JSON list of C-alpha atoms in Angstrom, two decimals:
[
{"chain": "A", "resi": 133, "resn": "MET", "atom": "CA", "xyz": [-0.02, 0.00, 0.09]},
{"chain": "A", "resi": 134, "resn": "SER", "atom": "CA", "xyz": [1.48, 3.22, -1.16]},
{"chain": "A", "resi": 135, "resn": "LEU", "atom": "CA", "xyz": [2.16, 6.13, 1.47]},
{"chain": "A", "resi": 136, "resn": "GLU", "atom": "CA", "xyz": [-0.63, 8.30, -0.72]},
{"chain": "A", "resi": 137, "resn": "VAL", "atom": "CA", "xyz": [-3.16, 5.73, 0.00]},
{"chain": "A", "resi": 138, "resn": "ILE", "atom": "CA", "xyz": [-2.37, 5.41, 3.56]},
{"chain": "A", "resi": 139, "resn": "LEU", "atom": "CA", "xyz": [-2.62, 9.26, 4.15]},
{"chain": "A", "resi": 140, "resn": "PHE", "atom": "CA", "xyz": [-5.76, 9.60, 1.73]},
{"chain": "A", "resi": 141, "resn": "SER", "atom": "CA", "xyz": [-7.39, 6.62, 3.88]},
{"chain": "A", "resi": 142, "resn": "LEU", "atom": "CA", "xyz": [-6.43, 8.18, 7.28]},
{"chain": "A", "resi": 143, "resn": "ALA", "atom": "CA", "xyz": [-7.98, 11.61, 6.08]},
{"chain": "A", "resi": 144, "resn": "CYS", "atom": "CA", "xyz": [-11.16, 9.82, 5.26]},
{"chain": "A", "resi": 145, "resn": "GLY", "atom": "CA", "xyz": [-11.36, 8.14, 8.66]},
{"chain": "A", "resi": 146, "resn": "VAL", "atom": "CA", "xyz": [-11.05, 11.50, 10.47]},
{"chain": "A", "resi": 147, "resn": "ALA", "atom": "CA", "xyz": [-13.41, 13.11, 8.47]},
{"chain": "A", "resi": 148, "resn": "GLY", "atom": "CA", "xyz": [-15.70, 10.51, 8.87]},
{"chain": "A", "resi": 149, "resn": "TYR", "atom": "CA", "xyz": [-15.31, 10.88, 12.97]},
{"chain": "A", "resi": 150, "resn": "VAL", "atom": "CA", "xyz": [-15.66, 14.44, 12.71]},
{"chain": "A", "resi": 151, "resn": "VAL", "atom": "CA", "xyz": [-19.22, 13.94, 10.55]},
{"chain": "A", "resi": 152, "resn": "GLY", "atom": "CA", "xyz": [-20.05, 10.83, 12.68]},
{"chain": "A", "resi": 153, "resn": "SER", "atom": "CA", "xyz": [-19.57, 12.99, 15.68]},
{"chain": "A", "resi": 154, "resn": "ILE", "atom": "CA", "xyz": [-22.66, 15.56, 14.46]},
{"chain": "A", "resi": 155, "resn": "PRO", "atom": "CA", "xyz": [-25.23, 15.14, 17.60]},
{"chain": "A", "resi": 156, "resn": "PHE", "atom": "CA", "xyz": [-28.24, 15.36, 15.52]},
{"chain": "A", "resi": 157, "resn": "GLY", "atom": "CA", "xyz": [-30.56, 13.78, 18.43]},
{"chain": "A", "resi": 158, "resn": "TRP", "atom": "CA", "xyz": [-28.84, 16.19, 20.91]},
{"chain": "A", "resi": 159, "resn": "VAL", "atom": "CA", "xyz": [-29.61, 19.33, 18.76]},
{"chain": "A", "resi": 160, "resn": "ILE", "atom": "CA", "xyz": [-33.32, 18.14, 17.89]},
{"chain": "A", "resi": 161, "resn": "VAL", "atom": "CA", "xyz": [-34.25, 17.60, 21.48]},
{"chain": "A", "resi": 162, "resn": "LYS", "atom": "CA", "xyz": [-32.59, 20.75, 22.44]},
{"chain": "A", "resi": 163, "resn": "LEU", "atom": "CA", "xyz": [-34.63, 22.38, 19.73]},
{"chain": "A", "resi": 164, "resn": "LEU", "atom": "CA", "xyz": [-37.84, 20.93, 20.90]},
{"chain": "A", "resi": 165, "resn": "LYS", "atom": "CA", "xyz": [-37.65, 20.49, 24.54]},
{"chain": "A", "resi": 166, "resn": "GLY", "atom": "CA", "xyz": [-34.75, 22.92, 25.32]},
{"chain": "A", "resi": 167, "resn": "GLU", "atom": "CA", "xyz": [-33.29, 20.22, 27.38]},
{"chain": "A", "resi": 168, "resn": "ASP", "atom": "CA", "xyz": [-29.70, 18.24, 27.09]},
{"chain": "A", "resi": 169, "resn": "ILE", "atom": "CA", "xyz": [-30.67, 14.31, 25.90]},
{"chain": "A", "resi": 170, "resn": "ARG", "atom": "CA", "xyz": [-27.89, 13.56, 28.01]},
{"chain": "A", "resi": 171, "resn": "THR", "atom": "CA", "xyz": [-29.72, 13.93, 31.06]},
{"chain": "A", "resi": 172, "resn": "TYR", "atom": "CA", "xyz": [-32.71, 11.95, 30.00]},
{"chain": "A", "resi": 173, "resn": "GLY", "atom": "CA", "xyz": [-33.15, 8.04, 29.88]},
{"chain": "A", "resi": 174, "resn": "SER", "atom": "CA", "xyz": [-30.23, 6.19, 28.97]},
{"chain": "A", "resi": 175, "resn": "GLY", "atom": "CA", "xyz": [-28.23, 9.22, 28.21]},
{"chain": "A", "resi": 176, "resn": "ARG", "atom": "CA", "xyz": [-27.61, 8.52, 24.85]},
{"chain": "A", "resi": 177, "resn": "SER", "atom": "CA", "xyz": [-28.12, 10.78, 21.46]},
{"chain": "A", "resi": 178, "resn": "GLY", "atom": "CA", "xyz": [-29.44, 8.03, 19.45]},
{"chain": "A", "resi": 179, "resn": "GLY", "atom": "CA", "xyz": [-32.98, 7.82, 17.97]},
{"chain": "A", "resi": 180, "resn": "THR", "atom": "CA", "xyz": [-34.33, 5.55, 20.66]},
{"chain": "A", "resi": 181, "resn": "ASN", "atom": "CA", "xyz": [-33.35, 7.81, 23.60]},
{"chain": "A", "resi": 182, "resn": "VAL", "atom": "CA", "xyz": [-34.82, 10.92, 21.63]},
{"chain": "A", "resi": 183, "resn": "MET", "atom": "CA", "xyz": [-37.84, 9.03, 21.03]},
{"chain": "A", "resi": 184, "resn": "ARG", "atom": "CA", "xyz": [-38.37, 8.55, 24.77]},
{"chain": "A", "resi": 185, "resn": "ALA", "atom": "CA", "xyz": [-37.44, 12.35, 25.13]},
{"chain": "A", "resi": 186, "resn": "ALA", "atom": "CA", "xyz": [-39.26, 14.02, 22.36]},
{"chain": "A", "resi": 187, "resn": "GLY", "atom": "CA", "xyz": [-41.82, 11.61, 20.87]},
{"chain": "A", "resi": 188, "resn": "LYS", "atom": "CA", "xyz": [-41.63, 9.08, 17.95]},
{"chain": "A", "resi": 189, "resn": "PRO", "atom": "CA", "xyz": [-41.60, 11.77, 15.07]},
{"chain": "A", "resi": 190, "resn": "ALA", "atom": "CA", "xyz": [-38.32, 13.36, 16.72]},
{"chain": "A", "resi": 191, "resn": "GLY", "atom": "CA", "xyz": [-36.75, 9.73, 17.23]},
{"chain": "A", "resi": 192, "resn": "PHE", "atom": "CA", "xyz": [-37.32, 8.99, 13.63]},
{"chain": "A", "resi": 193, "resn": "ALA", "atom": "CA", "xyz": [-35.74, 12.03, 12.30]},
{"chain": "A", "resi": 194, "resn": "THR", "atom": "CA", "xyz": [-32.84, 11.57, 14.44]},
{"chain": "A", "resi": 195, "resn": "ALA", "atom": "CA", "xyz": [-32.58, 7.89, 13.26]},
{"chain": "A", "resi": 196, "resn": "ILE", "atom": "CA", "xyz": [-32.62, 9.04, 9.58]},
{"chain": "A", "resi": 197, "resn": "LEU", "atom": "CA", "xyz": [-30.23, 11.89, 10.18]},
{"chain": "A", "resi": 198, "resn": "ASP", "atom": "CA", "xyz": [-27.72, 9.27, 11.91]},
{"chain": "A", "resi": 199, "resn": "VAL", "atom": "CA", "xyz": [-28.09, 7.04, 8.86]},
{"chain": "A", "resi": 200, "resn": "LEU", "atom": "CA", "xyz": [-27.53, 9.60, 6.31]},
{"chain": "A", "resi": 201, "resn": "LYS", "atom": "CA", "xyz": [-24.15, 11.05, 8.06]},
{"chain": "A", "resi": 202, "resn": "GLY", "atom": "CA", "xyz": [-22.88, 7.36, 8.03]},
{"chain": "A", "resi": 203, "resn": "MET", "atom": "CA", "xyz": [-24.15, 6.89, 4.63]},
{"chain": "A", "resi": 204, "resn": "ALA", "atom": "CA", "xyz": [-23.01, 10.42, 2.83]},
{"chain": "A", "resi": 205, "resn": "MET", "atom": "CA", "xyz": [-19.16, 9.62, 4.30]},
{"chain": "A", "resi": 206, "resn": "ALA", "atom": "CA", "xyz": [-18.78, 6.12, 3.19]},
{"chain": "A", "resi": 207, "resn": "TRP", "atom": "CA", "xyz": [-20.43, 7.13, -0.40]},
{"chain": "A", "resi": 208, "resn": "LEU", "atom": "CA", "xyz": [-18.16, 10.34, -0.60]},
{"chain": "A", "resi": 209, "resn": "CYS", "atom": "CA", "xyz": [-15.05, 8.86, 0.47]},
{"chain": "A", "resi": 210, "resn": "ARG", "atom": "CA", "xyz": [-15.51, 5.77, -1.88]},
{"chain": "A", "resi": 211, "resn": "GLU", "atom": "CA", "xyz": [-16.04, 8.29, -4.85]},
{"chain": "A", "resi": 212, "resn": "LEU", "atom": "CA", "xyz": [-12.93, 10.02, -3.95]},
{"chain": "A", "resi": 213, "resn": "GLY", "atom": "CA", "xyz": [-10.98, 6.89, -3.41]},
{"chain": "A", "resi": 214, "resn": "LYS", "atom": "CA", "xyz": [-11.30, 5.92, -7.08]},
{"chain": "A", "resi": 215, "resn": "SER", "atom": "CA", "xyz": [-8.96, 8.66, -8.25]},
{"chain": "A", "resi": 216, "resn": "VAL", "atom": "CA", "xyz": [-6.28, 7.21, -5.39]},
{"chain": "A", "resi": 217, "resn": "PRO", "atom": "CA", "xyz": [-4.71, 3.92, -7.44]},
{"chain": "A", "resi": 218, "resn": "GLY", "atom": "CA", "xyz": [-4.70, 0.90, -4.93]},
{"chain": "A", "resi": 219, "resn": "SER", "atom": "CA", "xyz": [-6.79, 2.16, -2.40]},
{"chain": "A", "resi": 220, "resn": "ALA", "atom": "CA", "xyz": [-8.58, -1.00, -2.17]},
{"chain": "A", "resi": 221, "resn": "GLY", "atom": "CA", "xyz": [-11.51, 0.09, -0.36]},
{"chain": "A", "resi": 222, "resn": "TRP", "atom": "CA", "xyz": [-9.69, 1.54, 2.76]},
{"chain": "A", "resi": 223, "resn": "PRO", "atom": "CA", "xyz": [-10.82, 5.01, 2.19]},
{"chain": "A", "resi": 224, "resn": "GLU", "atom": "CA", "xyz": [-14.35, 4.30, 2.63]},
{"chain": "A", "resi": 225, "resn": "ALA", "atom": "CA", "xyz": [-13.56, 1.52, 5.17]},
{"chain": "A", "resi": 226, "resn": "LEU", "atom": "CA", "xyz": [-11.90, 4.14, 7.48]},
{"chain": "A", "resi": 227, "resn": "ALA", "atom": "CA", "xyz": [-14.47, 6.76, 6.80]},
{"chain": "A", "resi": 228, "resn": "GLY", "atom": "CA", "xyz": [-17.46, 4.18, 7.85]},
{"chain": "A", "resi": 229, "resn": "ALA", "atom": "CA", "xyz": [-15.75, 3.16, 10.76]},
{"chain": "A", "resi": 230, "resn": "GLY", "atom": "CA", "xyz": [-14.75, 6.53, 11.98]},
{"chain": "A", "resi": 231, "resn": "ALA", "atom": "CA", "xyz": [-18.34, 7.68, 11.36]},
{"chain": "A", "resi": 232, "resn": "VAL", "atom": "CA", "xyz": [-19.76, 4.93, 13.72]},
{"chain": "A", "resi": 233, "resn": "LEU", "atom": "CA", "xyz": [-16.98, 5.80, 16.20]},
{"chain": "A", "resi": 234, "resn": "GLY", "atom": "CA", "xyz": [-17.84, 9.51, 16.15]},
{"chain": "A", "resi": 235, "resn": "HIS", "atom": "CA", "xyz": [-21.55, 8.74, 16.45]},
{"chain": "A", "resi": 236, "resn": "CYS", "atom": "CA", "xyz": [-20.78, 6.49, 19.74]},
{"chain": "A", "resi": 237, "resn": "ALA", "atom": "CA", "xyz": [-18.07, 9.14, 21.23]},
{"chain": "A", "resi": 238, "resn": "SER", "atom": "CA", "xyz": [-18.92, 12.26, 19.91]},
{"chain": "A", "resi": 239, "resn": "LEU", "atom": "CA", "xyz": [-16.45, 14.87, 19.45]},
{"chain": "A", "resi": 240, "resn": "PHE", "atom": "CA", "xyz": [-19.03, 17.58, 20.57]},
{"chain": "A", "resi": 241, "resn": "LEU", "atom": "CA", "xyz": [-20.59, 15.76, 23.43]},
{"chain": "A", "resi": 242, "resn": "ASN", "atom": "CA", "xyz": [-17.41, 14.83, 25.54]},
{"chain": "A", "resi": 243, "resn": "PHE", "atom": "CA", "xyz": [-17.19, 11.71, 23.81]},
{"chain": "A", "resi": 244, "resn": "ARG", "atom": "CA", "xyz": [-20.63, 10.43, 24.58]},
{"chain": "A", "resi": 245, "resn": "GLY", "atom": "CA", "xyz": [-23.09, 9.55, 21.95]},
{"chain": "A", "resi": 246, "resn": "GLY", "atom": "CA", "xyz": [-25.15, 6.81, 20.61]},
{"chain": "A", "resi": 247, "resn": "ALA", "atom": "CA", "xyz": [-25.10, 3.28, 20.33]},
{"chain": "A", "resi": 248, "resn": "GLY", "atom": "CA", "xyz": [-24.23, 3.29, 16.56]},
{"chain": "A", "resi": 249, "resn": "GLY", "atom": "CA", "xyz": [-26.94, 1.05, 15.10]},
{"chain": "A", "resi": 250, "resn": "ALA", "atom": "CA", "xyz": [-28.17, 3.67, 12.68]},
{"chain": "A", "resi": 251, "resn": "THR", "atom": "CA", "xyz": [-24.73, 5.05, 11.71]},
{"chain": "A", "resi": 252, "resn": "ALA", "atom": "CA", "xyz": [-23.39, 1.62, 10.99]},
{"chain": "A", "resi": 253, "resn": "THR", "atom": "CA", "xyz": [-26.58, 0.96, 8.86]},
{"chain": "A", "resi": 254, "resn": "GLY", "atom": "CA", "xyz": [-26.05, 3.88, 6.73]},
{"chain": "A", "resi": 255, "resn": "THR", "atom": "CA", "xyz": [-22.33, 3.31, 6.19]},
{"chain": "A", "resi": 256, "resn": "SER", "atom": "CA", "xyz": [-22.71, -0.56, 5.32]},
{"chain": "A", "resi": 257, "resn": "ILE", "atom": "CA", "xyz": [-25.57, 0.13, 2.90]},
{"chain": "A", "resi": 258, "resn": "ALA", "atom": "CA", "xyz": [-23.58, 2.58, 1.19]},
{"chain": "A", "resi": 259, "resn": "MET", "atom": "CA", "xyz": [-20.53, 0.60, 0.79]},
{"chain": "A", "resi": 260, "resn": "TRP", "atom": "CA", "xyz": [-22.33, -2.64, 0.01]},
{"chain": "A", "resi": 261, "resn": "ALA", "atom": "CA", "xyz": [-25.84, -2.69, 0.06]},
{"chain": "A", "resi": 262, "resn": "THR", "atom": "CA", "xyz": [-25.85, -6.70, -0.13]},
{"chain": "A", "resi": 263, "resn": "GLY", "atom": "CA", "xyz": [-24.41, -6.75, 3.15]},
{"chain": "A", "resi": 264, "resn": "GLY", "atom": "CA", "xyz": [-26.04, -3.61, 4.71]},
{"chain": "A", "resi": 265, "resn": "VAL", "atom": "CA", "xyz": [-29.68, -4.08, 3.74]},
{"chain": "A", "resi": 266, "resn": "PRO", "atom": "CA", "xyz": [-30.01, -7.42, 5.48]},
{"chain": "A", "resi": 267, "resn": "ALA", "atom": "CA", "xyz": [-28.35, -6.31, 8.37]},
{"chain": "A", "resi": 268, "resn": "MET", "atom": "CA", "xyz": [-30.69, -3.11, 8.79]},
{"chain": "A", "resi": 269, "resn": "LEU", "atom": "CA", "xyz": [-33.91, -5.47, 8.26]},
{"chain": "A", "resi": 270, "resn": "LEU", "atom": "CA", "xyz": [-32.95, -8.18, 10.77]},
{"chain": "A", "resi": 271, "resn": "GLY", "atom": "CA", "xyz": [-31.78, -5.34, 13.21]},
{"chain": "A", "resi": 272, "resn": "ALA", "atom": "CA", "xyz": [-35.42, -3.77, 12.55]},
{"chain": "A", "resi": 273, "resn": "PHE", "atom": "CA", "xyz": [-37.11, -7.08, 13.31]},
{"chain": "A", "resi": 274, "resn": "VAL", "atom": "CA", "xyz": [-35.34, -7.56, 16.55]},
{"chain": "A", "resi": 275, "resn": "TRP", "atom": "CA", "xyz": [-36.22, -4.12, 17.68]},
{"chain": "A", "resi": 276, "resn": "LEU", "atom": "CA", "xyz": [-39.66, -3.63, 16.32]},
{"chain": "A", "resi": 277, "resn": "ILE", "atom": "CA", "xyz": [-41.09, -7.20, 17.30]},
{"chain": "A", "resi": 278, "resn": "ILE", "atom": "CA", "xyz": [-38.98, -8.62, 20.13]},
{"chain": "A", "resi": 279, "resn": "GLY", "atom": "CA", "xyz": [-38.71, -5.08, 21.42]},
{"chain": "A", "resi": 280, "resn": "TYR", "atom": "CA", "xyz": [-35.17, -4.48, 22.44]},
{"chain": "A", "resi": 281, "resn": "ALA", "atom": "CA", "xyz": [-33.27, -1.57, 20.85]},
{"chain": "A", "resi": 282, "resn": "SER", "atom": "CA", "xyz": [-29.99, -2.43, 22.21]},
{"chain": "A", "resi": 283, "resn": "LEU", "atom": "CA", "xyz": [-30.40, -6.00, 20.98]},
{"chain": "A", "resi": 284, "resn": "GLY", "atom": "CA", "xyz": [-31.22, -4.71, 17.37]},
{"chain": "A", "resi": 285, "resn": "THR", "atom": "CA", "xyz": [-28.30, -2.55, 17.37]},
{"chain": "A", "resi": 286, "resn": "LEU", "atom": "CA", "xyz": [-26.14, -5.38, 18.30]},
{"chain": "A", "resi": 287, "resn": "THR", "atom": "CA", "xyz": [-27.97, -7.68, 15.54]},
{"chain": "A", "resi": 288, "resn": "VAL", "atom": "CA", "xyz": [-26.78, -5.05, 12.78]},
{"chain": "A", "resi": 289, "resn": "GLY", "atom": "CA", "xyz": [-23.38, -4.93, 14.27]},
{"chain": "A", "resi": 290, "resn": "VAL", "atom": "CA", "xyz": [-22.98, -8.88, 14.10]},
{"chain": "A", "resi": 291, "resn": "CYS", "atom": "CA", "xyz": [-24.60, -8.86, 10.63]},
{"chain": "A", "resi": 292, "resn": "VAL", "atom": "CA", "xyz": [-22.60, -6.50, 9.36]},
{"chain": "A", "resi": 293, "resn": "ALA", "atom": "CA", "xyz": [-19.23, -8.02, 10.65]},
{"chain": "A", "resi": 294, "resn": "ALA", "atom": "CA", "xyz": [-20.58, -11.46, 9.37]},
{"chain": "A", "resi": 295, "resn": "GLY", "atom": "CA", "xyz": [-21.90, -10.40, 5.75]},
{"chain": "A", "resi": 296, "resn": "PHE", "atom": "CA", "xyz": [-18.78, -8.44, 5.10]},
{"chain": "A", "resi": 297, "resn": "LEU", "atom": "CA", "xyz": [-16.46, -10.84, 5.93]},
{"chain": "A", "resi": 298, "resn": "LEU", "atom": "CA", "xyz": [-18.22, -13.61, 3.74]},
{"chain": "A", "resi": 299, "resn": "GLY", "atom": "CA", "xyz": [-18.09, -11.05, 0.81]},
{"chain": "A", "resi": 300, "resn": "ALA", "atom": "CA", "xyz": [-14.63, -10.66, 1.25]},
{"chain": "A", "resi": 301, "resn": "LEU", "atom": "CA", "xyz": [-13.87, -14.29, 1.37]},
{"chain": "A", "resi": 302, "resn": "MET", "atom": "CA", "xyz": [-15.94, -14.69, -1.77]},
{"chain": "A", "resi": 303, "resn": "GLY", "atom": "CA", "xyz": [-14.23, -11.81, -3.50]},
{"chain": "A", "resi": 304, "resn": "LEU", "atom": "CA", "xyz": [-17.27, -9.98, -3.86]},
{"chain": "A", "resi": 305, "resn": "VAL", "atom": "CA", "xyz": [-15.88, -6.90, -1.80]},
{"chain": "A", "resi": 306, "resn": "PRO", "atom": "CA", "xyz": [-12.22, -5.87, -0.74]},
{"chain": "A", "resi": 307, "resn": "VAL", "atom": "CA", "xyz": [-10.59, -7.15, 2.62]},
{"chain": "A", "resi": 308, "resn": "SER", "atom": "CA", "xyz": [-10.97, -3.78, 3.89]},
{"chain": "A", "resi": 309, "resn": "TYR", "atom": "CA", "xyz": [-14.57, -3.89, 4.05]},
{"chain": "A", "resi": 310, "resn": "ALA", "atom": "CA", "xyz": [-14.26, -7.03, 6.49]},
{"chain": "A", "resi": 311, "resn": "PHE", "atom": "CA", "xyz": [-12.04, -4.85, 8.71]},
{"chain": "A", "resi": 312, "resn": "PHE", "atom": "CA", "xyz": [-14.87, -2.20, 8.37]},
{"chain": "A", "resi": 313, "resn": "GLY", "atom": "CA", "xyz": [-17.51, -4.92, 9.62]},
{"chain": "A", "resi": 314, "resn": "PHE", "atom": "CA", "xyz": [-15.37, -6.08, 12.68]},
{"chain": "A", "resi": 315, "resn": "ALA", "atom": "CA", "xyz": [-14.35, -2.47, 13.51]},
{"chain": "A", "resi": 316, "resn": "ILE", "atom": "CA", "xyz": [-18.11, -1.44, 14.10]},
{"chain": "A", "resi": 317, "resn": "LEU", "atom": "CA", "xyz": [-19.23, -4.60, 15.75]},
{"chain": "A", "resi": 318, "resn": "GLY", "atom": "CA", "xyz": [-16.15, -3.81, 18.35]},
{"chain": "A", "resi": 319, "resn": "ILE", "atom": "CA", "xyz": [-17.30, -0.12, 18.57]},
{"chain": "A", "resi": 320, "resn": "VAL", "atom": "CA", "xyz": [-20.93, -1.18, 19.06]},
{"chain": "A", "resi": 321, "resn": "LEU", "atom": "CA", "xyz": [-20.07, -3.98, 21.66]},
{"chain": "A", "resi": 322, "resn": "ILE", "atom": "CA", "xyz": [-18.49, -1.24, 23.40]},
{"chain": "A", "resi": 323, "resn": "ALA", "atom": "CA", "xyz": [-20.94, 1.23, 23.49]},
{"chain": "A", "resi": 324, "resn": "LEU", "atom": "CA", "xyz": [-23.62, -1.41, 24.58]},
{"chain": "A", "resi": 325, "resn": "ARG", "atom": "CA", "xyz": [-21.94, -2.93, 27.65]},
{"chain": "A", "resi": 326, "resn": "PRO", "atom": "CA", "xyz": [-24.49, -1.37, 29.99]},
{"chain": "A", "resi": 327, "resn": "ASN", "atom": "CA", "xyz": [-27.11, -2.89, 27.89]},
{"chain": "A", "resi": 328, "resn": "LEU", "atom": "CA", "xyz": [-25.71, -6.24, 27.58]},
{"chain": "A", "resi": 329, "resn": "ALA", "atom": "CA", "xyz": [-25.11, -6.29, 31.16]},
{"chain": "A", "resi": 330, "resn": "ARG", "atom": "CA", "xyz": [-28.85, -5.52, 31.81]},
{"chain": "A", "resi": 331, "resn": "LEU", "atom": "CA", "xyz": [-29.98, -8.27, 29.27]},
{"chain": "A", "resi": 332, "resn": "ARG", "atom": "CA", "xyz": [-28.09, -10.70, 31.15]},
{"chain": "A", "resi": 333, "resn": "ALA", "atom": "CA", "xyz": [-29.39, -9.64, 34.14]},
{"chain": "A", "resi": 334, "resn": "GLY", "atom": "CA", "xyz": [-33.13, -9.54, 32.92]},
{"chain": "A", "resi": 335, "resn": "THR", "atom": "CA", "xyz": [-33.47, -5.76, 33.46]},
{"chain": "A", "resi": 336, "resn": "GLU", "atom": "CA", "xyz": [-33.25, -4.43, 30.09]},
{"chain": "A", "resi": 337, "resn": "PRO", "atom": "CA", "xyz": [-36.24, -2.32, 29.17]},
{"chain": "A", "resi": 338, "resn": "ARG", "atom": "CA", "xyz": [-38.37, -3.95, 26.56]},
{"chain": "A", "resi": 339, "resn": "LYS", "atom": "CA", "xyz": [-40.40, -1.71, 24.47]},
{"chain": "A", "resi": 340, "resn": "PRO", "atom": "CA", "xyz": [-41.57, -2.41, 21.14]},
{"chain": "A", "resi": 341, "resn": "ILE", "atom": "CA", "xyz": [-41.74, 0.60, 18.94]},
{"chain": "A", "resi": 342, "resn": "PHE", "atom": "CA", "xyz": [-45.44, -0.08, 18.06]},
{"chain": "A", "resi": 343, "resn": "ASP", "atom": "CA", "xyz": [-46.49, 0.03, 21.77]},
{"chain": "A", "resi": 344, "resn": "ARG", "atom": "CA", "xyz": [-48.44, 3.25, 22.76]}
]
């Protein structure tokens, strides 16, 4: 790998982190309620906690914006990477992983944020829809039907890691995409540590999204 590829890919990773750090949930709750989302519920800035704090429309708007920021960075860096010979998918892989990391540990929220499910979904779909869309559907099923948002986020991470690894082994995507999959799974697992502990203890709140 050339120095040009390394430097460009690292720059994409940093840019992904900065854009991923944009706390749409914090902004929406501040505008609608005048409150800091970090003082409410789980303290996270993602769509699930925004839904608890400001209602379902605000939560859905947050989730969509969190998807789009990851999608935009992965797509942009993939397109820019086409002009860098031998990039092998590393610009979008690092941009995508950076965006998820930024969402979970926002530069603008003292390194707090969301759990990363929406942003991971957006980046994975932009990079390789064949691997990203099934992850989104399975994660949504777990959340909407079973009722655990944290388990839905974990499902997204596991499915993206498994799907992108399989795609790399089959030669359908670059090896860098497998790195992306396992990187976001690791980030999500770290972000979900409190939830996983509550799931093991049987104290994790269960709230299917269609409940009133």
